[in-house]
Amino acid sequence: MTAPTATDPPTLQAQAQEPVEGNYFVAAYPPFSAWELSQVPSLHEALAEFALATPLGLYIHPPFCQKKCDYCYYLSYIAQPGAVVDRYLDAVAREMALYSEHPGVMGRSVSFAYFGGGTPSTLSSAQARRLGDGLRRALSWDNIEEVTYECAPRSVRREFLETLRAMGVTRVSMGVQSFDNELLRLNGRVHLAEDVSRAYSLIRDVDFGCVNLDLMCGLMGETEEKWIESVHRVIELGPDSVTIYQTEIPHNTQLYRDLKSGVLPAAPISWEIKRARLDTGFRELERAGYTVVSAYNAVKDLRHHRFLYQDCLWRGADMLGLGVASFGYFGGVHFQNEVTLEKYEAAVERGELPTKRAFKLSPHDQMVREFVLQLKLGAVPVAPFRDRLGVDIAREFAEPLRECVLDGWLTVSDEAVRLTPRGLLRVDRLLPRFYDSAFRDVRYN
Ligand SMILES: C[S@@+](CC[C@H](N)C(=O)[O-])C[C@H]1O[C@@H](n2cnc3c(N)ncnc32)[C@H](O)[C@@H]1O
Ligand code: SF4
């Protein structure tokens, strides 16, 4: 895939339709607003079936951070006492054990695991081991192929990284966001650029198979110059992969509240400009030898690159979401856990799965889900849909594909539906066009 080279011409109409606030990233289909408590029994039915030969993954959510970033919409608790964290980690291990009693999970081995935040690196080494050991007691990790662990720069310590290595972590992903200290401060980030350099060299000293760094374009106060400087600083470090997110201003963030109360020191950046910055970032990474592999990701060495969590999940694998507010997908059922610590821990304590809402996908929904998620990779090959699901995607999505071709967002051939460079920069905006009409009027949470 080539990097994007052009951005959309700004029009007043487009700006009016694209308010700066709200979510952009599509994480699931059908959207979260369609998931309901009344559908939770369908998860239990799926768990009661012996599993098909599909990979099984885990998403594990340690929801603790040193400080809340202004733009952050994830559930996180700040600076909790050790006893609170320990109790939570035991609840997660108990939740894993509850799953392992179901025929659909029993005896399976875990193919991939993702520790995502919050900030999983705020745990102590003893707590990380306690979590890892607790999870392993319930299911075998002997054949695991990828274990990702998210870190934030200030909480990275050498002995902690060595603990992660001993736990079998193969991929470390660190949230950098920017190398400009003024921008980091303005957006409520706890770390400084010097923390990134220190943490990165510690991570490199310990031998992880893959190191990913996250950047955010369009942070409050960002200029073109500051953005390019951050991209260059990341390139100098030379991580195996770089993820660039376009900054969202979701409604549950401090940034959104500040926007509404008019106290922001700078105007939020438009989506036009964020796309242009993403485009510049991708092109700089390509000039440095990276290859763009999705709407968010560039990798240094395509031959050795795999991101199993994403590849499996976006192609229909099972994944148990463990921990408060976590999302999972199992046997064609989406589900989310209780969203407060109290409710989550109380359910697990009672010996019940802590599921808050679910959605059972029909075979047609599952096909649409795979198509929209794979579009984020820039191209969806026709053959697997035809051979595995008996679906001709060109015919199935004829109308939205025609519209997108006319708008210049993608091309359709006998081999693949392929986004144009301009289409890739805005792919999450295009996805609802492919949704069933019942889900098109999307709310994200
Ligand atoms: C759970 S955080 C990663 C680990 C750690 N908590 C951190 O922030 O460094 C996942 C990533 O989501 C991205 N992110 C968070 N809030 C965002 C927002 N409002 N818009 C775009 N990306 C966001 C950041 O790049 C962040 O690194
Ligand atoms: S962006 Fe990361 S560090 Fe910041 S509050 Fe959210 S989860 Fe915590």
Coordinates of C-alpha atoms and ligand atoms in Angstrom, one line a residue:
M1 CA 0.0 0.0 0.0
T2 CA 1.3 3.4 -0.9
A3 CA 1.1 6.3 1.6
P4 CA -1.6 8.9 1.1
T5 CA -0.4 11.9 -0.9
A6 CA -3.4 14.2 -1.0
T7 CA -6.1 15.5 1.3
D8 CA -9.6 16.7 0.6
P9 CA -10.2 20.2 -0.6
P10 CA -11.9 21.9 2.4
T11 CA -15.5 23.0 1.7
L12 CA -17.8 24.9 4.0
Q13 CA -20.4 22.2 3.6
A14 CA -18.0 19.4 4.7
Q15 CA -16.9 21.5 7.7
A16 CA -20.5 22.0 8.7
Q17 CA -21.1 18.3 8.6
E18 CA -17.9 17.5 10.6
P19 CA -18.0 19.0 14.0
V20 CA -14.7 19.0 15.8
E21 CA -16.1 17.2 18.8
G22 CA -17.2 13.5 19.0
N23 CA -15.7 10.2 18.2
Y24 CA -14.1 9.1 15.0
F25 CA -12.6 5.7 15.5
V26 CA -14.9 2.7 14.7
A27 CA -14.0 -0.1 17.1
A28 CA -17.0 -2.4 16.5
Y29 CA -19.9 -3.2 14.2
P30 CA -22.8 -3.0 15.0
P31 CA -22.1 0.1 17.0
F32 CA -22.0 0.0 20.8
S33 CA -25.4 1.8 21.1
A34 CA -27.1 -1.4 19.7
W35 CA -25.7 -3.6 22.4
E36 CA -28.2 -4.5 25.2
L37 CA -28.6 -6.1 28.6
S38 CA -31.4 -8.3 27.1
Q39 CA -28.9 -9.9 24.7
V40 CA -26.5 -11.1 27.4
P41 CA -28.0 -14.6 27.4
S42 CA -26.8 -15.0 23.8
L43 CA -23.2 -14.8 25.2
H44 CA -24.0 -17.6 27.6
E45 CA -25.4 -19.7 24.7
A46 CA -22.2 -19.1 22.7
L47 CA -20.1 -20.1 25.6
A48 CA -22.1 -23.3 26.1
E49 CA -21.1 -24.5 22.6
F50 CA -17.8 -26.3 22.1
A51 CA -15.6 -23.9 20.1
L52 CA -14.9 -24.1 16.5
A53 CA -11.3 -24.0 15.3
T54 CA -10.9 -20.3 15.7
P55 CA -8.0 -18.6 17.6
L56 CA -8.8 -17.4 21.1
G57 CA -7.4 -14.1 22.4
L58 CA -7.6 -12.1 25.6
Y59 CA -8.0 -8.4 26.1
I60 CA -7.0 -7.5 29.7
H61 CA -7.8 -4.1 31.1
P62 CA -5.7 -2.7 34.1
P63 CA -7.7 0.6 34.4
F64 CA -5.2 2.6 36.4
C65 CA -3.3 5.8 35.4
Q66 CA -1.0 8.3 37.1
K67 CA -3.2 11.2 35.9
K68 CA -6.1 11.7 33.5
C69 CA -5.2 13.1 30.1
D70 CA -7.6 15.8 28.9
Y71 CA -8.5 14.0 25.7
C72 CA -8.9 10.5 27.2
Y73 CA -12.2 8.7 26.9
Y74 CA -11.0 5.4 28.4
L75 CA -12.2 4.3 31.8
S76 CA -9.3 4.8 34.3
Y77 CA -8.9 5.4 38.0
I78 CA -6.1 7.7 39.2
A79 CA -3.4 6.8 41.8
Q80 CA -5.3 3.9 43.6
P81 CA -3.8 2.3 46.8
G82 CA -2.0 -1.0 46.3
A83 CA -4.8 -2.9 48.1
V84 CA -7.4 -1.7 45.6
V85 CA -5.2 -2.7 42.7
D86 CA -4.5 -6.1 44.2
R87 CA -8.2 -6.8 44.8
Y88 CA -9.0 -5.8 41.2
L89 CA -6.2 -8.1 39.7
D90 CA -7.6 -11.0 41.7
A91 CA -11.1 -10.3 40.3
V92 CA -9.7 -10.4 36.8
A93 CA -8.1 -13.8 37.5
R94 CA -11.4 -15.0 38.9
E95 CA -13.2 -13.7 35.8
M96 CA -10.8 -15.7 33.7
A97 CA -11.5 -18.8 35.8
L98 CA -15.2 -18.3 35.4
Y99 CA -14.8 -18.3 31.6
S100 CA -12.7 -21.4 31.6
E101 CA -15.6 -23.4 33.2
H102 CA -17.6 -23.0 30.0
P103 CA -17.4 -25.6 27.2
G104 CA -16.6 -23.0 24.6
V105 CA -13.4 -21.9 26.5
M106 CA -12.5 -25.0 28.5
G107 CA -9.3 -26.6 27.4
R108 CA -8.5 -24.1 24.7
S109 CA -5.1 -22.4 24.6
V110 CA -4.6 -18.7 24.2
S111 CA -3.2 -17.5 20.9
F112 CA -2.8 -13.8 21.7
A113 CA -3.2 -11.4 24.6
Y114 CA -3.4 -7.6 24.8
F115 CA -2.9 -5.7 28.1
G116 CA -4.5 -2.4 27.4
G117 CA -5.3 0.6 29.5
G118 CA -5.6 2.6 31.4
T119 CA -1.9 2.3 31.8
P120 CA -0.8 -1.3 32.5
S121 CA 2.7 -0.1 33.2
T122 CA 1.6 1.6 36.4
L123 CA 1.4 -1.9 38.0
S124 CA 4.3 -2.9 40.2
S125 CA 6.3 -5.9 39.1
A126 CA 4.7 -8.0 41.7
Q127 CA 1.2 -7.0 40.6
A128 CA 2.0 -7.7 36.9
R129 CA 3.2 -11.2 37.9
R130 CA 0.1 -11.7 40.1
L131 CA -2.1 -10.8 37.1
G132 CA -0.1 -13.0 34.6
D133 CA 0.0 -16.0 37.0
G134 CA -3.7 -15.6 37.8
L135 CA -4.6 -15.7 34.1
R136 CA -2.4 -18.7 33.4
R137 CA -3.9 -20.8 36.1
A138 CA -7.2 -20.9 34.1
L139 CA -6.0 -21.5 30.5
S140 CA -2.8 -22.6 28.8
W141 CA -0.6 -19.9 27.4
D142 CA 1.9 -22.5 26.1
N143 CA 1.2 -21.8 22.4
I144 CA 0.7 -18.1 22.7
E145 CA 2.1 -16.2 19.7
E146 CA 1.8 -12.6 20.7
V147 CA 1.5 -10.7 24.0
T148 CA 1.2 -7.0 23.8
Y149 CA 1.7 -4.7 26.8
E150 CA 0.8 -1.0 26.8
C151 CA 3.1 1.4 28.6
A152 CA 3.3 5.1 29.3
P153 CA 6.7 6.7 29.4
R154 CA 6.9 7.9 33.0
S155 CA 6.0 4.6 34.5
V156 CA 8.5 2.5 32.5
R157 CA 11.3 1.0 34.8
R158 CA 14.0 -1.5 33.9
E159 CA 13.0 -4.2 36.5
F160 CA 9.4 -3.9 35.4
L161 CA 10.4 -4.5 31.7
E162 CA 12.4 -7.5 32.8
T163 CA 9.3 -8.8 34.6
L164 CA 7.3 -8.3 31.4
R165 CA 9.9 -10.2 29.3
A166 CA 9.8 -13.0 31.8
M167 CA 6.0 -13.1 31.6
G168 CA 6.4 -13.6 27.8
V169 CA 5.5 -10.2 26.5
T170 CA 6.5 -10.0 22.8
R171 CA 5.3 -6.5 21.9
V172 CA 5.5 -3.3 23.9
S173 CA 3.3 -0.4 22.8
M174 CA 4.1 3.0 24.3
G175 CA 2.0 6.2 24.2
V176 CA 4.2 9.0 23.2
Q177 CA 1.7 11.3 21.5
S178 CA 4.1 14.2 21.0
F179 CA 7.7 15.3 21.7
D180 CA 6.7 18.9 22.4
N181 CA 6.7 19.5 26.2
E182 CA 4.3 22.5 25.8
L183 CA 1.8 20.4 23.9
L184 CA 2.1 17.5 26.3
R185 CA 1.4 19.9 29.2
L186 CA -1.4 21.7 27.4
N187 CA -3.2 18.3 26.8
G188 CA -2.9 17.2 30.4
R189 CA -0.2 14.5 29.8
V190 CA 1.9 13.6 32.8
H191 CA 5.2 12.8 30.9
L192 CA 7.8 15.0 29.1
A193 CA 9.8 14.3 26.0
E194 CA 12.8 13.3 28.1
D195 CA 10.8 10.6 29.7
V196 CA 10.2 9.1 26.3
S197 CA 13.9 8.9 25.4
R198 CA 14.7 7.4 28.8
A199 CA 11.9 4.8 28.5
Y200 CA 12.6 3.9 24.9
S201 CA 16.2 3.1 25.6
L202 CA 15.2 0.9 28.5
I203 CA 12.7 -0.9 26.3
R204 CA 15.3 -1.4 23.7
D205 CA 17.8 -2.8 26.2
V206 CA 15.3 -5.6 27.1
D207 CA 14.7 -7.8 24.1
F208 CA 11.1 -7.5 23.0
G209 CA 10.2 -8.7 19.5
C210 CA 8.3 -5.6 18.6
V211 CA 8.1 -2.0 19.9
N212 CA 5.3 0.3 18.8
L213 CA 5.1 4.0 19.5
D214 CA 1.7 5.9 19.5
L215 CA 1.5 9.5 18.2
M216 CA -1.5 11.7 18.1
C217 CA -1.9 14.3 15.4
G218 CA -4.2 17.3 16.0
L219 CA -3.6 17.7 19.7
M220 CA -4.7 21.0 21.2
G221 CA -2.1 23.7 20.3
E222 CA -0.3 21.6 17.6
T223 CA 1.3 23.4 14.7
E224 CA 2.5 21.9 11.4
E225 CA 6.1 22.4 12.6
K226 CA 5.6 20.8 16.0
W227 CA 3.9 17.8 14.3
I228 CA 6.6 17.2 11.8
E229 CA 9.2 17.6 14.6
S230 CA 7.4 14.8 16.6
V231 CA 7.3 12.5 13.6
H232 CA 11.1 13.1 13.0
R233 CA 11.9 12.4 16.6
V234 CA 10.0 9.1 16.4
I235 CA 11.8 8.2 13.2
E236 CA 15.2 8.9 14.9
L237 CA 14.2 6.4 17.6
G238 CA 13.4 3.8 14.9
P239 CA 10.6 1.7 16.5
D240 CA 9.4 -1.4 14.7
S241 CA 6.0 0.2 14.2
V242 CA 4.4 3.6 14.6
T243 CA 0.7 4.2 15.2
I244 CA -0.8 7.6 14.5
Y245 CA -4.3 8.5 15.8
Q246 CA -6.2 11.6 14.8
T247 CA -7.1 13.3 18.1
E248 CA -10.8 12.8 18.9
I249 CA -12.7 15.1 21.4
P250 CA -15.2 12.6 22.8
H251 CA -18.1 14.0 24.9
N252 CA -16.9 12.4 28.2
T253 CA -13.5 14.1 28.2
Q254 CA -12.1 17.2 30.0
L255 CA -11.2 18.6 26.6
Y256 CA -14.8 18.5 25.5
R257 CA -15.9 20.1 28.8
D258 CA -13.3 22.8 28.3
L259 CA -14.4 23.3 24.7
K260 CA -18.0 23.9 25.8
S261 CA -17.1 26.2 28.7
G262 CA -14.9 28.3 26.4
V263 CA -11.8 28.1 28.5
L264 CA -9.5 26.5 26.0
P265 CA -6.3 28.5 25.3
A266 CA -6.3 27.5 21.6
A267 CA -9.0 26.5 19.0
P268 CA -9.4 22.8 18.4
I269 CA -7.9 21.5 15.1
S270 CA -10.3 20.7 12.2
W271 CA -10.6 17.2 10.8
E272 CA -9.3 18.6 7.5
I273 CA -6.1 19.6 9.2
K274 CA -5.8 16.3 11.1
R275 CA -6.1 14.4 7.9
A276 CA -3.4 16.6 6.3
R277 CA -1.1 16.0 9.3
L278 CA -1.7 12.2 9.2
D279 CA -0.8 12.3 5.5
T280 CA 2.4 14.2 6.2
G281 CA 3.3 11.8 9.0
F282 CA 2.8 8.8 6.8
R283 CA 4.8 10.3 4.0
E284 CA 7.7 11.2 6.3
L285 CA 7.6 7.6 7.7
E286 CA 7.7 6.2 4.1
R287 CA 10.6 8.4 3.2
A288 CA 12.4 6.8 6.2
G289 CA 11.7 3.3 4.9
Y290 CA 8.5 2.5 6.7
T291 CA 5.4 0.9 5.0
V292 CA 1.9 2.1 5.7
V293 CA -0.2 -1.0 6.6
S294 CA -3.4 0.5 7.8
A295 CA -5.2 3.8 8.3
Y296 CA -3.2 4.2 11.6
N297 CA 0.0 2.2 11.3
A298 CA 3.3 2.2 9.5
V299 CA 5.9 -0.6 10.0
K300 CA 9.6 -0.7 9.6
D301 CA 10.0 -4.2 8.2
L302 CA 7.1 -5.6 6.4
R303 CA 8.6 -9.1 6.2
H304 CA 8.6 -9.5 10.0
H305 CA 5.6 -7.5 10.8
R306 CA 2.5 -9.1 12.3
F307 CA -0.1 -7.6 14.7
L308 CA -2.0 -10.7 15.6
Y309 CA -4.4 -9.0 17.9
Q310 CA -5.8 -6.8 15.1
D311 CA -5.4 -9.4 12.3
C312 CA -7.3 -12.1 14.3
L313 CA -10.0 -9.8 15.8
W314 CA -10.8 -8.2 12.5
R315 CA -11.2 -11.6 10.8
G316 CA -13.7 -13.0 13.4
A317 CA -11.5 -14.6 16.1
D318 CA -12.8 -15.1 19.6
M319 CA -11.6 -12.6 22.2
L320 CA -12.5 -12.5 25.9
G321 CA -12.5 -9.0 27.3
L322 CA -11.4 -9.2 30.9
G323 CA -11.7 -6.4 33.5
V324 CA -13.9 -3.4 34.1
A325 CA -15.6 -2.0 30.9
S326 CA -13.7 -4.4 28.6
F327 CA -15.1 -5.4 25.3
G328 CA -15.1 -8.9 23.9
Y329 CA -16.3 -10.9 20.9
F330 CA -17.1 -14.6 21.2
G331 CA -18.9 -17.0 18.9
G332 CA -20.4 -14.1 16.9
V333 CA -21.5 -12.2 20.1
H334 CA -20.2 -8.8 21.0
F335 CA -20.2 -7.9 24.7
Q336 CA -19.0 -5.4 27.3
N337 CA -18.4 -5.7 31.0
E338 CA -19.8 -3.6 33.8
V339 CA -18.3 -0.1 33.7
T340 CA -17.7 0.6 37.4
L341 CA -15.2 -1.2 39.7
E342 CA -17.9 -1.8 42.3
K343 CA -20.3 -3.5 39.9
Y344 CA -17.6 -5.4 38.1
E345 CA -16.0 -6.8 41.3
A346 CA -19.4 -7.6 42.9
A347 CA -20.5 -9.7 39.9
V348 CA -17.3 -11.7 39.9
E349 CA -17.5 -12.1 43.6
R350 CA -20.9 -13.7 43.2
G351 CA -19.4 -16.1 40.7
E352 CA -21.2 -14.4 37.7
L353 CA -19.7 -13.2 34.5
P354 CA -19.8 -9.3 34.8
T355 CA -21.4 -8.7 31.4
K356 CA -23.3 -5.4 31.1
R357 CA -24.5 -5.6 27.5
A358 CA -24.2 -7.8 24.4
F359 CA -25.2 -8.1 20.8
K360 CA -25.6 -11.3 18.8
L361 CA -24.6 -10.9 15.2
S362 CA -26.4 -12.7 12.5
P363 CA -24.2 -14.4 9.8
H364 CA -24.9 -11.3 7.6
D365 CA -23.9 -8.9 10.5
Q366 CA -20.7 -10.9 10.9
M367 CA -19.9 -10.5 7.2
V368 CA -20.5 -6.7 7.3
R369 CA -18.3 -6.5 10.5
E370 CA -15.4 -8.2 8.9
F371 CA -15.7 -6.1 5.7
V372 CA -15.8 -2.7 7.5
L373 CA -13.0 -3.6 10.0
Q374 CA -10.8 -4.9 7.2
L375 CA -11.4 -1.7 5.1
K376 CA -9.3 0.0 7.8
L377 CA -6.3 -2.0 6.4
G378 CA -6.7 -0.1 3.1
A379 CA -7.8 -3.1 0.9
V380 CA -10.3 -5.9 1.3
P381 CA -9.5 -8.9 -1.0
V382 CA -12.6 -10.4 -2.7
A383 CA -11.6 -14.1 -2.7
P384 CA -11.8 -14.8 1.1
F385 CA -15.4 -13.4 1.3
R386 CA -16.4 -15.5 -1.8
D387 CA -14.6 -18.7 -0.7
R388 CA -15.3 -18.7 3.0
L389 CA -18.6 -16.8 3.3
G390 CA -20.0 -17.3 -0.2
V391 CA -20.4 -13.5 -0.6
D392 CA -19.6 -11.3 -3.6
I393 CA -18.7 -8.1 -1.9
A394 CA -18.9 -6.0 -5.0
R395 CA -22.6 -7.1 -5.4
E396 CA -23.4 -7.1 -1.6
F397 CA -22.2 -3.5 -1.2
A398 CA -22.9 -2.3 -4.7
E399 CA -24.6 1.0 -3.7
P400 CA -22.2 2.4 -1.1
L401 CA -19.2 1.2 -3.2
R402 CA -20.6 3.1 -6.2
E403 CA -21.0 6.2 -4.1
C404 CA -17.5 5.9 -2.7
V405 CA -16.0 5.3 -6.1
L406 CA -17.7 8.5 -7.4
D407 CA -16.4 10.5 -4.5
G408 CA -12.9 9.2 -5.1
W409 CA -12.5 7.3 -1.8
L410 CA -11.9 3.8 -3.3
T411 CA -11.6 1.6 -6.3
V412 CA -13.2 -1.8 -7.0
S413 CA -11.6 -4.6 -9.1
D414 CA -12.0 -8.3 -9.5
E415 CA -9.4 -8.8 -6.8
A416 CA -10.1 -6.2 -4.1
V417 CA -11.9 -3.2 -2.8
R418 CA -9.0 -0.7 -2.4
L419 CA -9.1 2.7 -0.7
T420 CA -7.5 5.6 -2.4
P421 CA -4.9 7.5 -0.4
R422 CA -7.5 10.2 0.3
G423 CA -10.0 7.5 1.3
L424 CA -7.6 5.9 3.7
L425 CA -7.2 9.1 5.6
R426 CA -10.9 9.3 6.4
V427 CA -11.8 5.6 6.4
D428 CA -13.7 5.6 9.7
R429 CA -16.0 8.3 8.4
L430 CA -16.8 6.1 5.4
L431 CA -17.6 2.9 7.2
P432 CA -21.2 3.8 8.3
R433 CA -22.1 3.9 4.6
F434 CA -21.6 0.1 4.6
Y435 CA -23.8 -0.5 7.7
D436 CA -27.3 -2.0 7.6
S437 CA -29.8 0.9 7.6
A438 CA -30.8 -0.1 11.2
F439 CA -27.3 0.8 12.4
R440 CA -26.4 3.7 10.2
D441 CA -27.6 6.5 12.5
V442 CA -24.6 5.7 14.7
R443 CA -23.9 6.6 18.3
Y444 CA -20.5 5.4 19.4
N445 CA -20.9 4.6 23.1
Ligands
LIG1 C1 -4.8 3.3 26.4 S1 -3.8 4.4 25.6 C2 -2.1 3.8 25.7 C3 -1.3 3.6 26.9 C4 -1.3 4.7 27.9 N1 -2.5 4.8 28.6 C5 -0.9 6.0 27.3 O1 -1.8 6.9 27.2 O2 0.2 6.2 27.0 C6 -4.0 4.1 23.9 C7 -3.8 5.2 22.9 O3 -5.0 5.8 22.6 C8 -4.7 7.0 22.0 N2 -5.8 8.0 22.4 C9 -6.2 8.2 23.7 N3 -7.2 9.1 23.6 C10 -7.3 9.5 22.4 C11 -8.1 10.5 21.7 N4 -9.0 11.3 22.3 N5 -8.0 10.6 20.3 C12 -7.2 9.8 19.6 N6 -6.3 8.9 20.2 C13 -6.4 8.8 21.6 C14 -3.3 7.4 22.4 O4 -2.4 7.5 21.3 C15 -2.9 6.3 23.4 O5 -1.6 6.0 23.3
SF4_2 S1 -4.6 8.4 27.5 FE1 -3.6 6.7 28.6 S2 -2.5 7.7 30.3 FE2 -3.9 9.2 29.6 S3 -5.7 8.9 31.0 FE3 -6.1 7.7 29.1 S4 -5.4 5.7 29.5 FE4 -4.5 7.0 31.1

